[in-house]
mmCIF file of C-alpha atoms in Angstrom:
data_model
loop_
_atom_site.group_PDB
_atom_site.id
_atom_site.type_symbol
_atom_site.label_atom_id
_atom_site.label_comp_id
_atom_site.label_asym_id
_atom_site.label_seq_id
_atom_site.Cartn_x
_atom_site.Cartn_y
_atom_site.Cartn_z
ATOM 1 C CA MET H 1 -17.971 17.195 1.188
ATOM 2 C CA ASP H 2 -19.144 15.855 -2.242
ATOM 3 C CA ASN H 3 -20.111 12.314 -1.545
ATOM 4 C CA GLY H 4 -21.119 12.222 -5.045
ATOM 5 C CA LYS H 5 -17.480 12.350 -6.526
ATOM 6 C CA VAL H 6 -16.860 9.149 -3.709
ATOM 7 C CA VAL H 7 -19.353 7.514 -4.641
ATOM 8 C CA GLN H 8 -17.695 7.610 -8.132
ATOM 9 C CA LEU H 9 -14.745 7.004 -7.458
ATOM 10 C CA TRP H 10 -15.705 3.572 -5.492
ATOM 11 C CA ASP H 11 -18.182 3.467 -9.330
ATOM 12 C CA GLU H 12 -15.088 3.756 -11.105
ATOM 13 C CA LEU H 13 -12.602 0.818 -8.446
ATOM 14 C CA SER H 14 -15.174 -1.534 -9.188
ATOM 15 C CA GLU H 15 -15.201 -1.928 -12.629
ATOM 16 C CA TYR H 16 -11.603 -2.509 -12.572
ATOM 17 C CA GLY H 17 -10.997 -6.319 -12.961
ATOM 18 C CA ALA H 18 -9.188 -8.651 -10.838
ATOM 19 C CA HIS H 19 -6.026 -9.140 -12.584
ATOM 20 C CA GLN H 20 -6.392 -4.780 -12.963
ATOM 21 C CA SER H 21 -5.187 -3.833 -8.899
ATOM 22 C CA ASP H 22 -1.873 -1.717 -10.092
ATOM 23 C CA ALA H 23 -3.421 -0.381 -12.455
ATOM 24 C CA ALA H 24 -6.325 0.177 -10.494
ATOM 25 C CA LEU H 25 -4.435 1.256 -7.135
ATOM 26 C CA ILE H 26 -2.415 4.232 -9.600
ATOM 27 C CA HIS H 27 -5.937 5.665 -10.333
ATOM 28 C CA CYS H 28 -7.291 5.689 -6.955
ATOM 29 C CA MET H 29 -4.742 8.003 -5.921
ATOM 30 C CA GLU H 30 -4.778 10.091 -8.989
ATOM 31 C CA ARG H 31 -8.087 10.609 -8.616
ATOM 32 C CA ILE H 32 -7.230 11.726 -4.223
ATOM 33 C CA CYS H 33 -4.778 13.657 -5.647
ATOM 34 C CA ASP H 34 -7.699 15.376 -7.773
ATOM 35 C CA LEU H 35 -9.884 15.738 -4.524
ATOM 36 C CA ASN H 36 -7.333 16.219 -1.420
ATOM 37 C CA GLY H 37 -5.269 18.684 -3.863
ATOM 38 C CA ALA H 38 -2.237 16.365 -3.090
ATOM 39 C CA ASP H 39 0.965 16.439 -5.656
ATOM 40 C CA SER H 40 2.246 12.331 -4.844
ATOM 41 C CA ALA H 41 1.135 9.955 -3.454
ATOM 42 C CA PHE H 42 2.252 6.173 -2.422
ATOM 43 C CA TRP H 43 1.046 3.440 -0.376
ATOM 44 C CA VAL H 44 2.581 0.747 2.001
ATOM 45 C CA GLY H 45 1.273 -2.892 2.731
ATOM 46 C CA THR H 46 2.185 -3.564 6.098
ATOM 47 C CA VAL H 47 2.202 -7.393 8.663
ATOM 48 C CA HIS H 48 2.243 -8.144 11.803
ATOM 49 C CA VAL H 49 5.103 -10.613 10.918
ATOM 50 C CA VAL H 50 7.519 -10.566 14.663
ATOM 51 C CA LYS H 51 5.047 -11.840 17.505
ATOM 52 C CA GLY H 52 4.743 -12.821 21.588
ATOM 53 C CA ASP H 53 7.316 -11.279 23.823
ATOM 54 C CA LYS H 54 9.774 -10.842 20.463
ATOM 55 C CA SER H 55 7.611 -7.847 19.070
ATOM 56 C CA ARG H 56 8.080 -5.478 22.292
ATOM 57 C CA LEU H 57 11.791 -5.600 21.385
ATOM 58 C CA ASP H 58 10.884 -5.146 18.362
ATOM 59 C CA PRO H 59 11.484 -1.422 16.256
ATOM 60 C CA MET H 60 8.434 -1.448 14.701
ATOM 61 C CA SER H 61 6.294 -4.008 17.509
ATOM 62 C CA GLY H 62 6.891 -6.163 14.694
ATOM 63 C CA TRP H 63 5.258 -5.090 11.912
ATOM 64 C CA ARG H 64 6.858 -5.054 8.339
ATOM 65 C CA VAL H 65 6.432 -3.107 4.487
ATOM 66 C CA GLY H 66 5.916 -6.428 2.679
ATOM 67 C CA ALA H 67 5.266 -3.987 -0.161
ATOM 68 C CA ALA H 68 5.125 0.319 -1.504
ATOM 69 C CA HIS H 69 3.937 2.075 -4.842
ATOM 70 C CA LEU H 70 5.013 4.904 -5.373
ATOM 71 C CA LEU H 71 2.735 6.978 -8.139
ATOM 72 C CA TYR H 72 5.783 8.833 -9.640
ATOM 73 C CA ALA H 73 8.729 6.767 -9.249
ATOM 74 C CA ASP H 74 12.146 9.056 -9.794
ATOM 75 C CA GLU H 75 15.318 8.131 -8.740
ATOM 76 C CA ALA H 76 15.246 10.258 -5.922
ATOM 77 C CA ALA H 77 11.987 8.234 -4.510
ATOM 78 C CA LEU H 78 13.204 4.883 -5.354
ATOM 79 C CA GLN H 79 15.777 5.819 -3.615
ATOM 80 C CA ARG H 80 14.328 6.558 -0.044
ATOM 81 C CA LYS H 81 11.527 4.168 -0.808
ATOM 82 C CA LYS H 82 14.467 1.156 -0.554
ATOM 83 C CA GLN H 83 15.711 3.150 2.616
ATOM 84 C CA ALA H 84 13.144 3.115 4.331
ATOM 85 C CA MET H 85 12.048 -0.109 3.925
ATOM 86 C CA GLN H 86 15.385 -1.145 5.617
ATOM 87 C CA GLU H 87 15.282 1.321 8.604
ATOM 88 C CA PRO H 88 14.156 -2.217 10.817
ATOM 89 C CA ASN H 89 16.750 -3.501 9.771
ATOM 90 C CA ASN H 90 18.999 -1.123 10.918
ATOM 91 C CA ASN H 91 17.502 -0.085 13.700
ATOM 92 C CA ASN H 92 16.362 2.818 12.551
ATOM 93 C CA VAL H 93 12.287 3.682 12.654
ATOM 94 C CA SER H 94 10.519 7.439 12.815
ATOM 95 C CA VAL H 95 8.973 8.474 14.932
ATOM 96 C CA ALA H 96 6.288 8.745 12.187
ATOM 97 C CA THR H 97 5.857 5.694 12.150
ATOM 98 C CA VAL H 98 6.079 4.791 15.515
ATOM 99 C CA GLN H 99 3.191 6.474 16.398
ATOM 100 C CA LEU H 100 1.237 5.322 13.891
ATOM 101 C CA LEU H 101 1.966 1.438 15.395
ATOM 102 C CA THR H 102 0.439 2.530 18.564
ATOM 103 C CA LYS H 103 -3.253 1.969 17.243
ATOM 104 C CA ALA H 104 -2.281 -0.604 15.196
ATOM 105 C CA GLY H 105 -5.575 -2.507 14.193
ATOM 106 C CA GLU H 106 -7.733 0.973 14.416
ATOM 107 C CA PHE H 107 -8.541 2.376 11.181
ATOM 108 C CA ARG H 108 -7.015 6.166 11.655
ATOM 109 C CA ALA H 109 -5.809 9.113 9.763
ATOM 110 C CA TYR H 110 -3.775 12.304 10.531
ATOM 111 C CA THR H 111 -1.880 15.080 8.541
ATOM 112 C CA LEU H 112 1.682 15.676 9.383
ATOM 113 C CA GLY H 113 1.090 19.852 10.255
ATOM 114 C CA SER H 114 -1.183 19.236 12.702
ATOM 115 C CA GLY H 115 0.461 17.604 15.012
ATOM 116 C CA SER H 116 -2.175 15.055 16.069
ATOM 117 C CA LEU H 117 0.627 12.515 15.018
ATOM 118 C CA LEU H 118 3.656 13.274 17.199
ATOM 119 C CA ASN H 119 5.297 16.566 17.890
ATOM 120 C CA ILE H 120 5.504 18.177 14.799
ATOM 121 C CA ASP H 121 8.870 21.608 16.181
ATOM 122 C CA ALA H 122 11.094 18.167 17.192
ATOM 123 C CA PHE H 123 10.204 15.727 13.928
ATOM 124 C CA LYS H 124 11.778 18.675 12.342
ATOM 125 C CA LYS H 125 15.515 18.451 13.664
ATOM 126 C CA THR H 126 15.367 14.743 12.958
ATOM 127 C CA ASP H 127 17.509 13.412 10.189
ATOM 128 C CA HIS H 128 14.690 10.957 9.518
ATOM 129 C CA TYR H 129 12.311 14.635 8.674
ATOM 130 C CA ASP H 130 15.124 15.857 6.678
ATOM 131 C CA PHE H 131 16.051 13.294 4.073
ATOM 132 C CA PHE H 132 12.279 11.546 3.460
ATOM 133 C CA TYR H 133 10.503 15.070 3.646
ATOM 134 C CA ARG H 134 13.174 18.541 3.166
ATOM 135 C CA GLN H 135 15.044 16.396 0.787
ATOM 136 C CA ALA H 136 11.982 15.067 -1.040
ATOM 137 C CA GLY H 137 10.068 19.090 -1.568
ATOM 138 C CA VAL H 138 6.967 17.498 1.637
ATOM 139 C CA GLU H 139 5.349 20.444 2.847
ATOM 140 C CA ASP H 140 2.466 18.607 4.478
ATOM 141 C CA ARG H 141 1.166 14.692 4.566
ATOM 142 C CA ILE H 142 -1.403 13.249 5.096
ATOM 143 C CA TRP H 143 -1.787 8.940 6.472
ATOM 144 C CA VAL H 144 -4.638 6.706 6.287
ATOM 145 C CA VAL H 145 -4.442 3.538 7.556
ATOM 146 C CA MET H 146 -7.348 0.452 7.070
ATOM 147 C CA PRO H 147 -6.215 -2.868 8.788
ATOM 148 C CA VAL H 148 -7.630 -5.199 6.502
ATOM 149 C CA SER H 149 -6.878 -8.123 9.592
ATOM 150 C CA LYS H 150 -5.410 -8.429 12.870
ATOM 151 C CA ASP H 151 -1.911 -8.915 10.649
ATOM 152 C CA ALA H 152 -1.846 -7.064 7.946
ATOM 153 C CA GLU H 153 -3.028 -3.430 7.237
ATOM 154 C CA SER H 154 -2.842 -0.976 4.251
ATOM 155 C CA CYS H 155 -2.047 2.466 4.461
ATOM 156 C CA PHE H 156 -2.175 5.375 1.236
ATOM 157 C CA CYS H 157 0.249 8.883 2.268
ATOM 158 C CA PHE H 158 -0.269 12.147 0.106
ATOM 159 C CA ASP H 159 1.913 14.408 0.442
ATOM 160 C CA THR H 160 1.989 18.428 -0.728
ATOM 161 C CA HIS H 161 4.868 20.043 -2.351
ATOM 162 C CA LYS H 162 3.572 23.787 -2.464
ATOM 163 C CA LYS H 163 5.335 25.861 0.007
ATOM 164 C CA GLY H 164 3.632 26.393 3.083
ATOM 165 C CA ARG H 165 0.790 24.914 1.750
ATOM 166 C CA CYS H 166 -0.696 22.081 4.678
ATOM 167 C CA PHE H 167 -3.916 19.997 3.928
ATOM 168 C CA THR H 168 -6.557 21.030 5.642
ATOM 169 C CA GLN H 169 -8.729 18.826 7.882
ATOM 170 C CA GLY H 170 -12.197 19.158 5.316
ATOM 171 C CA GLU H 171 -9.300 17.755 3.344
ATOM 172 C CA LEU H 172 -7.983 15.114 5.849
ATOM 173 C CA ASP H 173 -11.519 13.851 5.974
ATOM 174 C CA LEU H 174 -12.593 13.588 2.262
ATOM 175 C CA THR H 175 -9.654 11.563 1.850
ATOM 176 C CA SER H 176 -10.599 9.127 5.254
ATOM 177 C CA GLN H 177 -14.194 8.841 3.815
ATOM 178 C CA ILE H 178 -12.966 7.399 0.131
ATOM 179 C CA LEU H 179 -10.623 5.082 1.840
ATOM 180 C CA ARG H 180 -12.166 4.377 4.956
ATOM 181 C CA GLY H 181 -15.539 3.477 2.392
ATOM 182 C CA ILE H 182 -13.285 0.862 0.298
ATOM 183 C CA LYS H 183 -12.175 -2.131 3.046
ATOM 184 C CA TRP H 184 -12.424 -4.829 -0.267
ATOM 185 C CA PHE H 185 -10.325 -2.618 -1.828
ATOM 186 C CA HIS H 186 -7.759 -2.609 0.826
ATOM 187 C CA ARG H 187 -7.742 -6.775 1.115
ATOM 188 C CA GLN H 188 -7.541 -6.808 -2.483
ATOM 189 C CA LEU H 189 -4.180 -4.582 -2.657
ATOM 190 C CA LEU H 190 -2.741 -7.028 0.548
ATOM 191 C CA LEU H 191 -4.126 -9.991 -1.816
ATOM 192 C CA SER H 192 -2.088 -9.136 -4.864
ATOM 193 C CA HIS H 193 0.914 -8.938 -2.798
ATOM 194 C CA GLY H 194 0.263 -12.280 -1.015
ATOM 195 C CA LEU H 195 0.568 -10.254 1.758
ATOM 196 C CA GLY H 196 -1.563 -11.286 4.734
ATOM 197 C CA ILE H 197 -2.373 -15.044 3.611
ATOM 198 C CA CYS H 198 1.034 -16.103 1.849
ATOM 199 C CA LEU H 199 3.549 -17.308 4.443
ATOM 200 C CA GLU H 200 6.016 -15.131 2.185
ATOM 201 C CA PRO H 201 5.218 -11.815 -0.096
ATOM 202 C CA LEU H 202 5.434 -12.520 -4.257
ATOM 203 C CA THR H 203 8.363 -11.823 -6.391
ATOM 204 C CA PRO H 204 7.828 -9.358 -8.903
ATOM 205 C CA SER H 205 7.969 -11.576 -11.461
ATOM 206 C CA GLU H 206 5.202 -14.356 -9.781
ATOM 207 C CA ARG H 207 3.329 -10.749 -9.208
ATOM 208 C CA ARG H 208 3.674 -10.167 -13.499
ATOM 209 C CA VAL H 209 1.935 -13.862 -14.129
ATOM 210 C CA LYS H 210 -0.233 -14.104 -11.100
ATOM 211 C CA GLN H 211 -1.942 -10.964 -12.838
ATOM 212 C CA CYS H 212 -2.523 -12.724 -15.600
ATOM 213 C CA LEU H 213 -3.752 -16.070 -13.819
ATOM 214 C CA LEU H 214 -6.900 -13.428 -12.996
ATOM 215 C CA SER H 215 -7.633 -12.502 -16.496
ATOM 216 C CA ALA H 216 -8.799 -16.035 -18.872
ATOM 217 C CA ASP H 217 -5.891 -15.905 -21.196
ATOM 218 C CA SER H 218 -4.467 -19.853 -21.007
ATOM 219 C CA GLU H 219 -0.947 -20.433 -19.820
ATOM 220 C CA LYS H 220 0.134 -20.671 -22.951
ATOM 221 C CA GLU H 221 -1.188 -17.381 -23.890
ATOM 222 C CA ILE H 222 0.133 -15.636 -20.790
ATOM 223 C CA ALA H 223 3.590 -16.671 -21.718
ATOM 224 C CA ALA H 224 3.651 -15.177 -25.254
ATOM 225 C CA LYS H 225 2.325 -11.705 -23.349
ATOM 226 C CA LEU H 226 5.238 -11.738 -20.937
ATOM 227 C CA SER H 227 7.836 -13.181 -23.694
ATOM 228 C CA LEU H 228 8.165 -16.319 -21.917
ATOM 229 C CA SER H 229 7.901 -20.294 -22.270
ATOM 230 C CA PRO H 230 4.658 -22.236 -21.110
ATOM 231 C CA GLY H 231 7.124 -24.301 -18.966
ATOM 232 C CA THR H 232 7.880 -21.527 -17.322
ATOM 233 C CA VAL H 233 4.722 -19.905 -16.865
ATOM 234 C CA HIS H 234 3.086 -23.163 -15.048
ATOM 235 C CA GLN H 235 6.192 -23.422 -13.050
ATOM 236 C CA TYR H 236 5.380 -20.004 -11.480
ATOM 237 C CA ALA H 237 1.566 -20.946 -11.252
ATOM 238 C CA VAL H 238 2.920 -23.546 -9.116
ATOM 239 C CA ARG H 239 4.597 -21.396 -6.833
ATOM 240 C CA ILE H 240 2.006 -18.961 -6.686
ATOM 241 C CA TYR H 241 -1.001 -21.684 -5.450
ATOM 242 C CA ARG H 242 1.582 -22.668 -3.476
ATOM 243 C CA LYS H 243 1.808 -19.553 -1.115
ATOM 244 C CA PHE H 244 -1.595 -18.940 -1.564
ATOM 245 C CA GLY H 245 -2.326 -21.988 -0.365
ATOM 246 C CA VAL H 246 -4.869 -23.626 -3.090
ATOM 247 C CA LYS H 247 -4.529 -27.082 -5.243
ATOM 248 C CA GLY H 248 -5.248 -25.140 -8.960
ATOM 249 C CA ARG H 249 -6.545 -21.786 -10.940
ATOM 250 C CA THR H 250 -10.261 -22.193 -9.969
ATOM 251 C CA GLU H 251 -9.475 -21.935 -6.119
ATOM 252 C CA PHE H 252 -7.443 -19.003 -6.811
ATOM 253 C CA MET H 253 -10.180 -17.610 -8.720
ATOM 254 C CA SER H 254 -12.256 -17.621 -5.991
ATOM 255 C CA LEU H 255 -10.040 -16.524 -3.596
ATOM 256 C CA TRP H 256 -10.415 -13.538 -5.096
ATOM 257 C CA LEU H 257 -13.758 -13.347 -6.043
ATOM 258 C CA ASN H 258 -14.362 -13.410 -2.487
ATOM 259 C CA SER H 259 -11.990 -10.687 -1.733
ATOM 260 C CA ARG H 260 -14.421 -8.465 -2.826
ATOM 261 C CA LEU H 261 -17.557 -9.632 -0.736
#
């Protein structure tokens, strides 16, 4: 295991500003793909929203996907993402998701091909496997899940599309080491979508403004950059601050700076 490359990636991620969370996420996935030989990757942020007795009857034990980001987003991949996020509403949750959630609250890492998460032979007979794996050309997958709080988790997935290729234990261990050592980064990814701290996730438009609010730009400069009126930017800013439970930009910036500690 090349610890030098692991530390180098940690250092690279720490150089991204709070307003560059999307760029940092892309860089993280690209670099890990280089290191573990994956062909594609995606990130998922989940939140625990259904609690108490109702969670026991819920197909995902009360957890929901709050945000997802694909490294390579072609039309077919976007369609699979859309369907995956609708699964809980259709009561059609995959056995892989159910198994991943059995240890919610713990750091965990698996490969599909090893059979450590589920019975791979039985899984391959399901419609879910046919649509999300076979049709997508996925030969093997790595899952790495980091709990950030009791109600929010960050999950990275890495896929190989090479025929007959399976991830090795060494590649799983390397991926786990990288992602386990940067809890602050997982926290920032969730925070960037308003997950685990807001009453409701940020909308795509709010996220665009939020990224700019974390820079040194004034609201007038943000408006010019995003082709919006200053009044519209201010309205977005007020809604964002309200969602994060802060009184203004100073408290908002402080929240983000503290997330790195």
